[in-house]
Backbone as JSON, one array per atom type, in Angstrom:
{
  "sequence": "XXXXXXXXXXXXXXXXXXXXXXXXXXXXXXXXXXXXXXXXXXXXXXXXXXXXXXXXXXXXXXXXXXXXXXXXXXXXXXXXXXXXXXXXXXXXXXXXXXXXXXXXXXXXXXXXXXXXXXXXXXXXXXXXXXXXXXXXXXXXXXXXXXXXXXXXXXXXXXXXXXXXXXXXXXXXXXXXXXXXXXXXXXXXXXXXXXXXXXXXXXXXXXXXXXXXX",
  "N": [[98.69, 87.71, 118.16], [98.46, 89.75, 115.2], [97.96, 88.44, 111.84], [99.22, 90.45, 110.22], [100.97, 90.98, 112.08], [102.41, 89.01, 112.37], [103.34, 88.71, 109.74], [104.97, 90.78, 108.99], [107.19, 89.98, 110.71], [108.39, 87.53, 110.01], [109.54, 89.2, 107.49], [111.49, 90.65, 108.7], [112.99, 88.61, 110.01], [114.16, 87.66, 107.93], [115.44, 89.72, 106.56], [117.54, 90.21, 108.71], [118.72, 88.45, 109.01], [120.03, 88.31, 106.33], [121.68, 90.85, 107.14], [123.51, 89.7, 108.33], [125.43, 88.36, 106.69], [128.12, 87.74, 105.61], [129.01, 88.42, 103.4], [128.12, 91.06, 103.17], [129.01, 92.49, 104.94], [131.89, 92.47, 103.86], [131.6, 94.33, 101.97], [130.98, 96.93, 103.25], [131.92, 99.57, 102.61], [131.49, 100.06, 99.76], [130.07, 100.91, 96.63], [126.37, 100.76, 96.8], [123.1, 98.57, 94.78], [121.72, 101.11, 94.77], [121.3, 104.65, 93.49], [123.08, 106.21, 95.03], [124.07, 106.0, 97.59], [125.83, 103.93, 99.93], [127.13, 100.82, 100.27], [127.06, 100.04, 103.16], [125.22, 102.08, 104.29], [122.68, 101.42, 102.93], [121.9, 98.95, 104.18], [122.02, 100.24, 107.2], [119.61, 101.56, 106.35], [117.72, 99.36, 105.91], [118.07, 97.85, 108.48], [116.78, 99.94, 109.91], [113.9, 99.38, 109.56], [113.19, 97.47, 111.25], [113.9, 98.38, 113.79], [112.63, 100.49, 114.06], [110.29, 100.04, 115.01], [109.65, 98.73, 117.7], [110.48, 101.27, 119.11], [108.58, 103.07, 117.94], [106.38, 101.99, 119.76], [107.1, 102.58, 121.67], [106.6, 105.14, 122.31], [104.75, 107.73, 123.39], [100.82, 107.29, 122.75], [100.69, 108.96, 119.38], [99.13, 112.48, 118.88], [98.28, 113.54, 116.64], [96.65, 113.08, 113.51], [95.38, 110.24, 112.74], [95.65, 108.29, 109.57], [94.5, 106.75, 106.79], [95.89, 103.65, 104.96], [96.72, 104.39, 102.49], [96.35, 106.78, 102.53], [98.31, 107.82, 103.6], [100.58, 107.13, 101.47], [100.18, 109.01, 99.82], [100.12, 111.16, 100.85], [103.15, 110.91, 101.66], [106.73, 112.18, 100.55], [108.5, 111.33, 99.86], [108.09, 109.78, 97.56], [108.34, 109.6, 93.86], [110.48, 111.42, 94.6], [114.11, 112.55, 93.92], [116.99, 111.14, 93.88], [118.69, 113.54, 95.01], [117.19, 115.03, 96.57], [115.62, 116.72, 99.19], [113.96, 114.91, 101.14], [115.3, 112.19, 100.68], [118.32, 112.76, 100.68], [117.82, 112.72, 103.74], [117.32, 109.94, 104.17], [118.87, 108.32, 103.52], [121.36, 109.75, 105.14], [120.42, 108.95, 107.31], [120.48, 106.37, 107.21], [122.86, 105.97, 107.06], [123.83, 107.0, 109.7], [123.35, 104.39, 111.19], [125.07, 102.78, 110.31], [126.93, 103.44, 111.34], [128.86, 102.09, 113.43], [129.48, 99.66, 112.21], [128.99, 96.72, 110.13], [128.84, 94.44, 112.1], [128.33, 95.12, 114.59], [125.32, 96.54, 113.66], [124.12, 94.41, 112.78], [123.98, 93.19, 115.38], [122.55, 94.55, 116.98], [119.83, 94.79, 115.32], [119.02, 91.75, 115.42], [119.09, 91.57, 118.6], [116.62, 93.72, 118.94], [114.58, 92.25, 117.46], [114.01, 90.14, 119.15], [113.07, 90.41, 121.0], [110.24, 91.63, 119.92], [108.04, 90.12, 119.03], [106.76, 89.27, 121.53], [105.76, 92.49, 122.44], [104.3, 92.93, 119.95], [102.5, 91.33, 120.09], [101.39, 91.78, 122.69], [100.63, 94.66, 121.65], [97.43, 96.96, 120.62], [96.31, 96.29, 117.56], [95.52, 98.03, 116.39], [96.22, 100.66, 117.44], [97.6, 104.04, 117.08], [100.68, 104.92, 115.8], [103.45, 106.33, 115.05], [105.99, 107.33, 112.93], [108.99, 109.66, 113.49], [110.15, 111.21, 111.17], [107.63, 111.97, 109.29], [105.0, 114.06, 108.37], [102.49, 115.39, 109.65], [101.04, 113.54, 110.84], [99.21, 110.11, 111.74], [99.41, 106.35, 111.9], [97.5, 103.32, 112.13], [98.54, 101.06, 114.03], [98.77, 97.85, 112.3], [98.97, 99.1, 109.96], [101.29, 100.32, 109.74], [102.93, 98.05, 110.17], [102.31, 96.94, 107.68], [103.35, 99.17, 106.12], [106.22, 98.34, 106.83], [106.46, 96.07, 106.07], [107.1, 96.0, 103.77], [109.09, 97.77, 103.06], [111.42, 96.04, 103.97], [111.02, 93.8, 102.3], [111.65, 95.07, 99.89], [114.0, 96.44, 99.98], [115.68, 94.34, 100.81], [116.19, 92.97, 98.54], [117.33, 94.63, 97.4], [119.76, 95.15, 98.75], [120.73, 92.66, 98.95], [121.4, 92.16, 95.65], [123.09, 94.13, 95.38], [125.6, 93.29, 97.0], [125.83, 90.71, 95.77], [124.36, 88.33, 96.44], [121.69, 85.88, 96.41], [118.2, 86.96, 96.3], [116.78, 87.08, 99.44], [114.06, 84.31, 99.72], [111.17, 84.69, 100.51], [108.14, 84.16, 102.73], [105.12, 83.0, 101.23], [102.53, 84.32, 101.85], [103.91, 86.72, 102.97], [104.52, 87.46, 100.41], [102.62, 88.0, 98.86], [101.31, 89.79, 99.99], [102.54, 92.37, 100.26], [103.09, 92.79, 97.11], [100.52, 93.19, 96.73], [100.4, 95.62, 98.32], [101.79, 96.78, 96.49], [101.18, 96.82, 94.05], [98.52, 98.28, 94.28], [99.5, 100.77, 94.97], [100.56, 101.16, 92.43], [98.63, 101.59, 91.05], [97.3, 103.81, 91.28], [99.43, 105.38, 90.75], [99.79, 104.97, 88.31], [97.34, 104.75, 87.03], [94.4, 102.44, 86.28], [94.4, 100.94, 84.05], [97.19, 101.05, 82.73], [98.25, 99.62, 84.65], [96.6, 96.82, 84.63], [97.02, 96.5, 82.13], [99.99, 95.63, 82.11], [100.04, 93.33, 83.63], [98.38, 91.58, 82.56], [98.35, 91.81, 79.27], [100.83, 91.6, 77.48], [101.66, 92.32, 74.98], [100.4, 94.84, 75.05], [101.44, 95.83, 77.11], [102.61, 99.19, 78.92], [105.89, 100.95, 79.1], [106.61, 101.14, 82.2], [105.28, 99.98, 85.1], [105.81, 101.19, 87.93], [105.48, 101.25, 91.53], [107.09, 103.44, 92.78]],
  "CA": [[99.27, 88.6, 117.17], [97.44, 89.46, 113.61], [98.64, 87.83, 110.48], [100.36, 91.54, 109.68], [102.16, 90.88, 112.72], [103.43, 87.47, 111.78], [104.09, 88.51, 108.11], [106.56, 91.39, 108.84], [108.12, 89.48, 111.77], [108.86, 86.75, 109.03], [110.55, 89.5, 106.93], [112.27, 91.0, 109.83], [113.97, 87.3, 110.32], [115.3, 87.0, 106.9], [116.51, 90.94, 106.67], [118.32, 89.78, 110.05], [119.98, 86.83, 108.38], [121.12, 88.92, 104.97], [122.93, 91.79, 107.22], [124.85, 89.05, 109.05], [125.59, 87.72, 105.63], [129.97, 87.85, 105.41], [129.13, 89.39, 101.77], [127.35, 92.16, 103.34], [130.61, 92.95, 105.82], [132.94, 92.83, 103.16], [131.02, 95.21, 100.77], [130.49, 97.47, 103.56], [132.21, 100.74, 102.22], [131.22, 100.11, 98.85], [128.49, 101.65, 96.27], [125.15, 99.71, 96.26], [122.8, 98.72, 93.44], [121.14, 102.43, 94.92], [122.42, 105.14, 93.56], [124.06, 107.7, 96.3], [123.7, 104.71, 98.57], [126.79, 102.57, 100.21], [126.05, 99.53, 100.95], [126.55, 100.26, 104.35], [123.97, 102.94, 104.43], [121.51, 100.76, 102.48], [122.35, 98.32, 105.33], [121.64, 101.17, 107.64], [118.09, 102.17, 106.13], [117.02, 98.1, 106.21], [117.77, 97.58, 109.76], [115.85, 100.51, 110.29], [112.74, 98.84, 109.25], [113.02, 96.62, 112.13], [114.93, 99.19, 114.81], [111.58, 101.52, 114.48], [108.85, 99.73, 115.42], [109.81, 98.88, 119.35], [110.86, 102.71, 119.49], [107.0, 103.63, 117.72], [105.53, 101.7, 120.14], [107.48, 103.23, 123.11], [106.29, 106.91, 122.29], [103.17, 107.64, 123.74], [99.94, 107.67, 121.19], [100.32, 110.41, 118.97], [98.18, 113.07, 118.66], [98.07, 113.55, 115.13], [95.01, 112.84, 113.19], [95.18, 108.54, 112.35], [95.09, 108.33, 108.27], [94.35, 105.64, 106.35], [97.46, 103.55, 104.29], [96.61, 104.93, 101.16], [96.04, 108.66, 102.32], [99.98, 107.9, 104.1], [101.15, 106.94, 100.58], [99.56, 110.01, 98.92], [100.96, 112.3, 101.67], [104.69, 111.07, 101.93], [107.15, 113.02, 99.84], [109.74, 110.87, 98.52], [107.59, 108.52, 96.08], [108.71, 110.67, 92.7], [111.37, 112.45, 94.75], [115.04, 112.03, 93.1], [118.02, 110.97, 94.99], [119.26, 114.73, 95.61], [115.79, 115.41, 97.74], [116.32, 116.51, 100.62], [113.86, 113.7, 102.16], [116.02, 110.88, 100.3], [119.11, 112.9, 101.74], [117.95, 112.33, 104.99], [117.05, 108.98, 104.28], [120.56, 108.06, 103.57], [122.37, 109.59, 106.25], [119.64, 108.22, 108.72], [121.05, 104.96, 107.29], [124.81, 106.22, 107.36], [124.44, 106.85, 111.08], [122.86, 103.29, 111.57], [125.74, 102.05, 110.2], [128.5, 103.84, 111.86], [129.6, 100.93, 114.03], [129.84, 98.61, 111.34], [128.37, 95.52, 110.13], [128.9, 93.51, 113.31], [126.91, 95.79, 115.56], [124.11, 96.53, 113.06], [122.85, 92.76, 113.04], [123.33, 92.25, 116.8], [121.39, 95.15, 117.3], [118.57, 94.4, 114.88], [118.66, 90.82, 116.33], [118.59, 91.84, 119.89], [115.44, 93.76, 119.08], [113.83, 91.95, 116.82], [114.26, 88.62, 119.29], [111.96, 91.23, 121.65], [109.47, 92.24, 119.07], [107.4, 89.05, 119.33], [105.97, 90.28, 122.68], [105.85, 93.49, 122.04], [103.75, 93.03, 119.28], [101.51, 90.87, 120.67], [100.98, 92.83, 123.97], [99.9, 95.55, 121.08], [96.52, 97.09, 120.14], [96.37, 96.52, 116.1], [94.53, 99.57, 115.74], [96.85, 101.61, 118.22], [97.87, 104.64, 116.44], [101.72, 105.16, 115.95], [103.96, 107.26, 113.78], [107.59, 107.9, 112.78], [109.38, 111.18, 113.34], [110.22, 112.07, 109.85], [106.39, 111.5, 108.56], [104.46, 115.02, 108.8], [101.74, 115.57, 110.77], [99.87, 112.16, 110.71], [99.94, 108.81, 112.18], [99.31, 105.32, 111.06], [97.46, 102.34, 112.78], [100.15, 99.9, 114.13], [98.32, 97.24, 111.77], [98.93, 99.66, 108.24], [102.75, 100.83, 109.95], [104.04, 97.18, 109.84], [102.35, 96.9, 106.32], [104.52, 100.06, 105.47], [107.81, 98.16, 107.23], [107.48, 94.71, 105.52], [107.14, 96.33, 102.39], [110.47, 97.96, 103.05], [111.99, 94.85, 104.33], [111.21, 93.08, 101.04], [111.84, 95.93, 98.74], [115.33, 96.8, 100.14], [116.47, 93.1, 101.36], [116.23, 92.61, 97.28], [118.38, 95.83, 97.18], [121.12, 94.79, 99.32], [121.14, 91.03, 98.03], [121.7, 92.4, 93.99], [124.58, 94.89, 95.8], [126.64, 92.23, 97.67], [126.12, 89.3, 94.49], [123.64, 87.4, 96.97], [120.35, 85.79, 96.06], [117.53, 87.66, 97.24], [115.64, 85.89, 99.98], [112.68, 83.2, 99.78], [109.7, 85.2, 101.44], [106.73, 83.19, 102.81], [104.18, 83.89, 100.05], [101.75, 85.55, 102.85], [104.72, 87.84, 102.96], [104.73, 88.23, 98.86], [101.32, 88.45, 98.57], [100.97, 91.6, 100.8], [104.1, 92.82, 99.35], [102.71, 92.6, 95.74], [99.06, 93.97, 96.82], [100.43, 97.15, 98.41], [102.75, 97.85, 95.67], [100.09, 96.84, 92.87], [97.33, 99.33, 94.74], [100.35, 102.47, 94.46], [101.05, 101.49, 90.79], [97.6, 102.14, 90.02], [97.67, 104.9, 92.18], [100.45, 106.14, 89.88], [99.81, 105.37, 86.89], [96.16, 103.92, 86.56], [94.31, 101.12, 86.2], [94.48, 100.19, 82.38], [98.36, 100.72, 82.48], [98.47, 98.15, 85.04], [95.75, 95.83, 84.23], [97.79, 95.66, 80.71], [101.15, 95.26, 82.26], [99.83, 91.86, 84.45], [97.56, 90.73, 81.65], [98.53, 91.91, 78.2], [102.43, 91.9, 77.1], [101.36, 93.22, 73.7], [100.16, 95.91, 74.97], [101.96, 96.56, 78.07], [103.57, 99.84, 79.05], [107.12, 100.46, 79.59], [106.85, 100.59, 83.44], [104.15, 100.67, 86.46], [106.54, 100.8, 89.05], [104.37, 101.86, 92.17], [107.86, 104.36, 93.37]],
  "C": [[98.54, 88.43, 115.84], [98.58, 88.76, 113.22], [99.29, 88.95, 110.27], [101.57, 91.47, 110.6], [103.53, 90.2, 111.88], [104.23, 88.1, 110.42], [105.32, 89.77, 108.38], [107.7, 90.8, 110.15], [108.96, 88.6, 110.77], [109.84, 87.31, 108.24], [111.66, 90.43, 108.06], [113.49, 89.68, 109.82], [114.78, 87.7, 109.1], [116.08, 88.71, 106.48], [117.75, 91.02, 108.1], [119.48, 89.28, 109.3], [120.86, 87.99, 107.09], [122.24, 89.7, 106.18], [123.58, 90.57, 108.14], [125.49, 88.07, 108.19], [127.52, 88.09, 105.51], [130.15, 88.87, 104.37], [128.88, 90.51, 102.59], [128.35, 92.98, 104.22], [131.55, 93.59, 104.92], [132.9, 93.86, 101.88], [130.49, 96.29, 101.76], [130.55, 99.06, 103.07], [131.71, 100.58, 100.7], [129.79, 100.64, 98.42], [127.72, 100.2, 96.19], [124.7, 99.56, 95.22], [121.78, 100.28, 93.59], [121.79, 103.39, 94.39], [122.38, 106.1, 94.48], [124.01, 106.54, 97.63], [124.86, 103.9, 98.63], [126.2, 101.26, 100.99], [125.89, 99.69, 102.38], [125.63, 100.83, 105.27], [122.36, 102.0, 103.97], [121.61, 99.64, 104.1], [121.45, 98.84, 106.69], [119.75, 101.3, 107.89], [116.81, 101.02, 106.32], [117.19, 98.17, 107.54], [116.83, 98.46, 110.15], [114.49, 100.21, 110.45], [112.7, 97.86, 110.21], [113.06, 97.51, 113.67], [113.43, 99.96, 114.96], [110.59, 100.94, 115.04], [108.33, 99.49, 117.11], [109.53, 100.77, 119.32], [109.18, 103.39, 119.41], [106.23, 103.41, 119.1], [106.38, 101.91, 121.55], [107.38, 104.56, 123.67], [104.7, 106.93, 122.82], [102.1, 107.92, 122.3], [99.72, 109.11, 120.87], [99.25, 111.13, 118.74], [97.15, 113.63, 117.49], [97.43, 112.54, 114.8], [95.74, 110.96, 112.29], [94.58, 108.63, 110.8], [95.11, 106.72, 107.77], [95.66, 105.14, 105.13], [97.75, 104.24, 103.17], [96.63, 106.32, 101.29], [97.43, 109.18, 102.77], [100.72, 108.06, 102.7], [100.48, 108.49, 99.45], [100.25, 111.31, 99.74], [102.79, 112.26, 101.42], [105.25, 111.94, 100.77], [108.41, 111.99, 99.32], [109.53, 109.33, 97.79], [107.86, 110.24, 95.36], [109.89, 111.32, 92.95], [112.81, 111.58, 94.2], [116.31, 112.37, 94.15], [118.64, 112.02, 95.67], [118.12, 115.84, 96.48], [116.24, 115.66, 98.5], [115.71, 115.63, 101.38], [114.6, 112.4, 101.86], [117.69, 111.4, 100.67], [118.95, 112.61, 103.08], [117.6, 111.08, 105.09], [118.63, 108.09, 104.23], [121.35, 108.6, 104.26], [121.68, 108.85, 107.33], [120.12, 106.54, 108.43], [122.57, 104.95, 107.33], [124.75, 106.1, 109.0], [124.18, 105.7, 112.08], [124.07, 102.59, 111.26], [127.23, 102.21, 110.54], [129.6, 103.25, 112.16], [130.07, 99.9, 113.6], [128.79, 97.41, 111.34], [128.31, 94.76, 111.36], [127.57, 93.58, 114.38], [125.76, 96.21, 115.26], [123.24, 95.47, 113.49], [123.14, 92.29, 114.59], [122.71, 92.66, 116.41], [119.95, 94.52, 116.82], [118.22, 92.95, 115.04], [117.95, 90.81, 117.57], [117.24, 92.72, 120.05], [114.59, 93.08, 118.29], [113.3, 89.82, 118.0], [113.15, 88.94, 120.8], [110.31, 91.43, 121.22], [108.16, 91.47, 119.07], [106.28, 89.52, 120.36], [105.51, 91.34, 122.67], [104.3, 93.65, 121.31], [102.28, 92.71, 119.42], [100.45, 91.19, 121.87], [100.06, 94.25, 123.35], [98.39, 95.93, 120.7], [96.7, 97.35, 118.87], [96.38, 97.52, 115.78], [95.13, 100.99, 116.55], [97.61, 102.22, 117.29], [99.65, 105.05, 116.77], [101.87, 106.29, 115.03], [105.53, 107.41, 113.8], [107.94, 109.14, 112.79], [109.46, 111.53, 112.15], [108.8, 112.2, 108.78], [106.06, 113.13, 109.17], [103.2, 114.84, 109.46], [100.32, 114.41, 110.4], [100.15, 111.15, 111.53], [99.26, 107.79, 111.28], [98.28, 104.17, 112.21], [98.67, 101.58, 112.63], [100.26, 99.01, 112.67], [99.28, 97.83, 110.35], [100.52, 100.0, 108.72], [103.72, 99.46, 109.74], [103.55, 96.52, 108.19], [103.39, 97.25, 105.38], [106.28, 99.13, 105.77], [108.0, 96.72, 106.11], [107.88, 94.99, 104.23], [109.01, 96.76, 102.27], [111.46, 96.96, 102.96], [112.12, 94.22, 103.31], [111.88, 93.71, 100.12], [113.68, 96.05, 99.33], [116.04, 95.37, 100.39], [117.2, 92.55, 99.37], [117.62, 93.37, 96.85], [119.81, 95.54, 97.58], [121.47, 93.57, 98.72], [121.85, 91.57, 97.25], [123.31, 93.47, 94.55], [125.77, 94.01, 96.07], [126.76, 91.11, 96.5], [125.51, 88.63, 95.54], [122.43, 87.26, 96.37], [119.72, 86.17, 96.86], [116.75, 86.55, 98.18], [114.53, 85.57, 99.83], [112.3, 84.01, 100.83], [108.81, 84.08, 101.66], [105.9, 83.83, 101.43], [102.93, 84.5, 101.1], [102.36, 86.9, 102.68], [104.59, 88.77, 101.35], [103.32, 88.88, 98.52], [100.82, 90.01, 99.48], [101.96, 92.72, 100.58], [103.22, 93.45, 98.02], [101.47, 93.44, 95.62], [99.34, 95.21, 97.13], [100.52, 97.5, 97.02], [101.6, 97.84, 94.14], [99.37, 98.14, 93.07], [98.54, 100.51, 94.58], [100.06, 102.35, 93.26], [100.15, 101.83, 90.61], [97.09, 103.48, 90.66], [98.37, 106.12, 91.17], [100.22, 106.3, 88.72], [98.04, 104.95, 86.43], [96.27, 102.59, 86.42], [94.68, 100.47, 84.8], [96.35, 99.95, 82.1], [98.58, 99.37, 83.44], [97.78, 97.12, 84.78], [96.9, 95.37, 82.86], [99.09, 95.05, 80.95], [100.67, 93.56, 82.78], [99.32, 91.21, 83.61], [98.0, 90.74, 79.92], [100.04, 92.17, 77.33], [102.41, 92.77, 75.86], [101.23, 94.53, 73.79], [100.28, 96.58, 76.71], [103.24, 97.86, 78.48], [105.16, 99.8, 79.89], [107.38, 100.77, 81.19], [105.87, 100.84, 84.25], [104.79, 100.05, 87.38], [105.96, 101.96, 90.15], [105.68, 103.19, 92.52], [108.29, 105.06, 92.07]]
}
């Protein structure tokens, strides 16, 4: 298995552990720190990030043309889009109907596949082209698709923590560091290089945000 394996398997584990967190049960009907987002939906949209990747790799290889991570992140549609989107509507019921059953049956589930995934992964060709249904007419190498998932995994595990009053989880730093590099390479993406170069290096003269979403 690559190192991309390993590193989103790693955040796979500890997004496991939060939703079987007691907090995360008892805050299930409640709003998150998202807004239009219950926690149970946020809940929902994290397991997902684990729940897709068997399923990717049980569709036959798509046919659609294999882009590169950066030409994925330039295509998708809900970086900029605002919570009443309709792709960030369907991103939130696709995590409402993940969470129908309740907390309980969320984290088997995303246990019981993630306790699979191992194999799976390993049995994989890196470079074998997948894709998610709601993505338009592209795919991803496997390799750049569990880039896209750990990123999630980190970014939302943070999300749910700050919702429930839990501390967010200790990542491996393999994990942060590929974390940190995507989301760096969007921000400058987004906003340029000089706004970010100043934000990491210059406080004086750093703008008020290069947040890569």
């Amino acid at each position: 298995m690559t190192g991309t394996g390993e590193e989103f398997l790693a955040a796979a584990r500890s997004a496991a552990e939060l939703l079987r967190a007691p907090e995360v049960a008892a805050a299930w009907r409640r709003p998150s720190a998202l807004e239009e987002f219950g926690v149970g939906a946020l809940a929902g949209h994290l397991a997902y990030q684990v729940l897709c990747v068997p399923a990717a790799l049980e569709e036959p290889q798509p046919v659609e043309e294999k882009v590169s991570l950066a030409e994925h992140y330039r295509r998708v549609e809900w970086i900029g889009a605002g919570p009443g989107a309709d792709v960030n509507v369907r991103i939130r019921e696709g995590g409402e109907r993940l969470a129908a059953e309740g907390a309980v049956v969320l984290a088997d589930r995303v246990e019981a596949t993630l306790a699979g995934l191992p194999a799976a992964l390993g049995a994989a060709d890196a470079g074998r082209a997948v894709r998610l249904p709601f993505w338009g007419p592209w795919s991803l190498g496997l390799a750049d698709l569990l880039v896209t998932r750990t990123m999630e995994l980190v970014v939302h595990c943070d999300d749910l923590a700050v919702s429930v009053g839990l501390g967010t989880p200790d990542f491996p730093p393999e994990v942060v560091d590929s974390v940190v590099g995507l989301l760096a390479r969007l921000a400058v993406h987004r906003h340029g290089a000089v706004p970010v170069l100043r934000a990491l290096a210059r406080a004086e003269r750093a703008p008020t945000t290069i947040a890569a979403f």
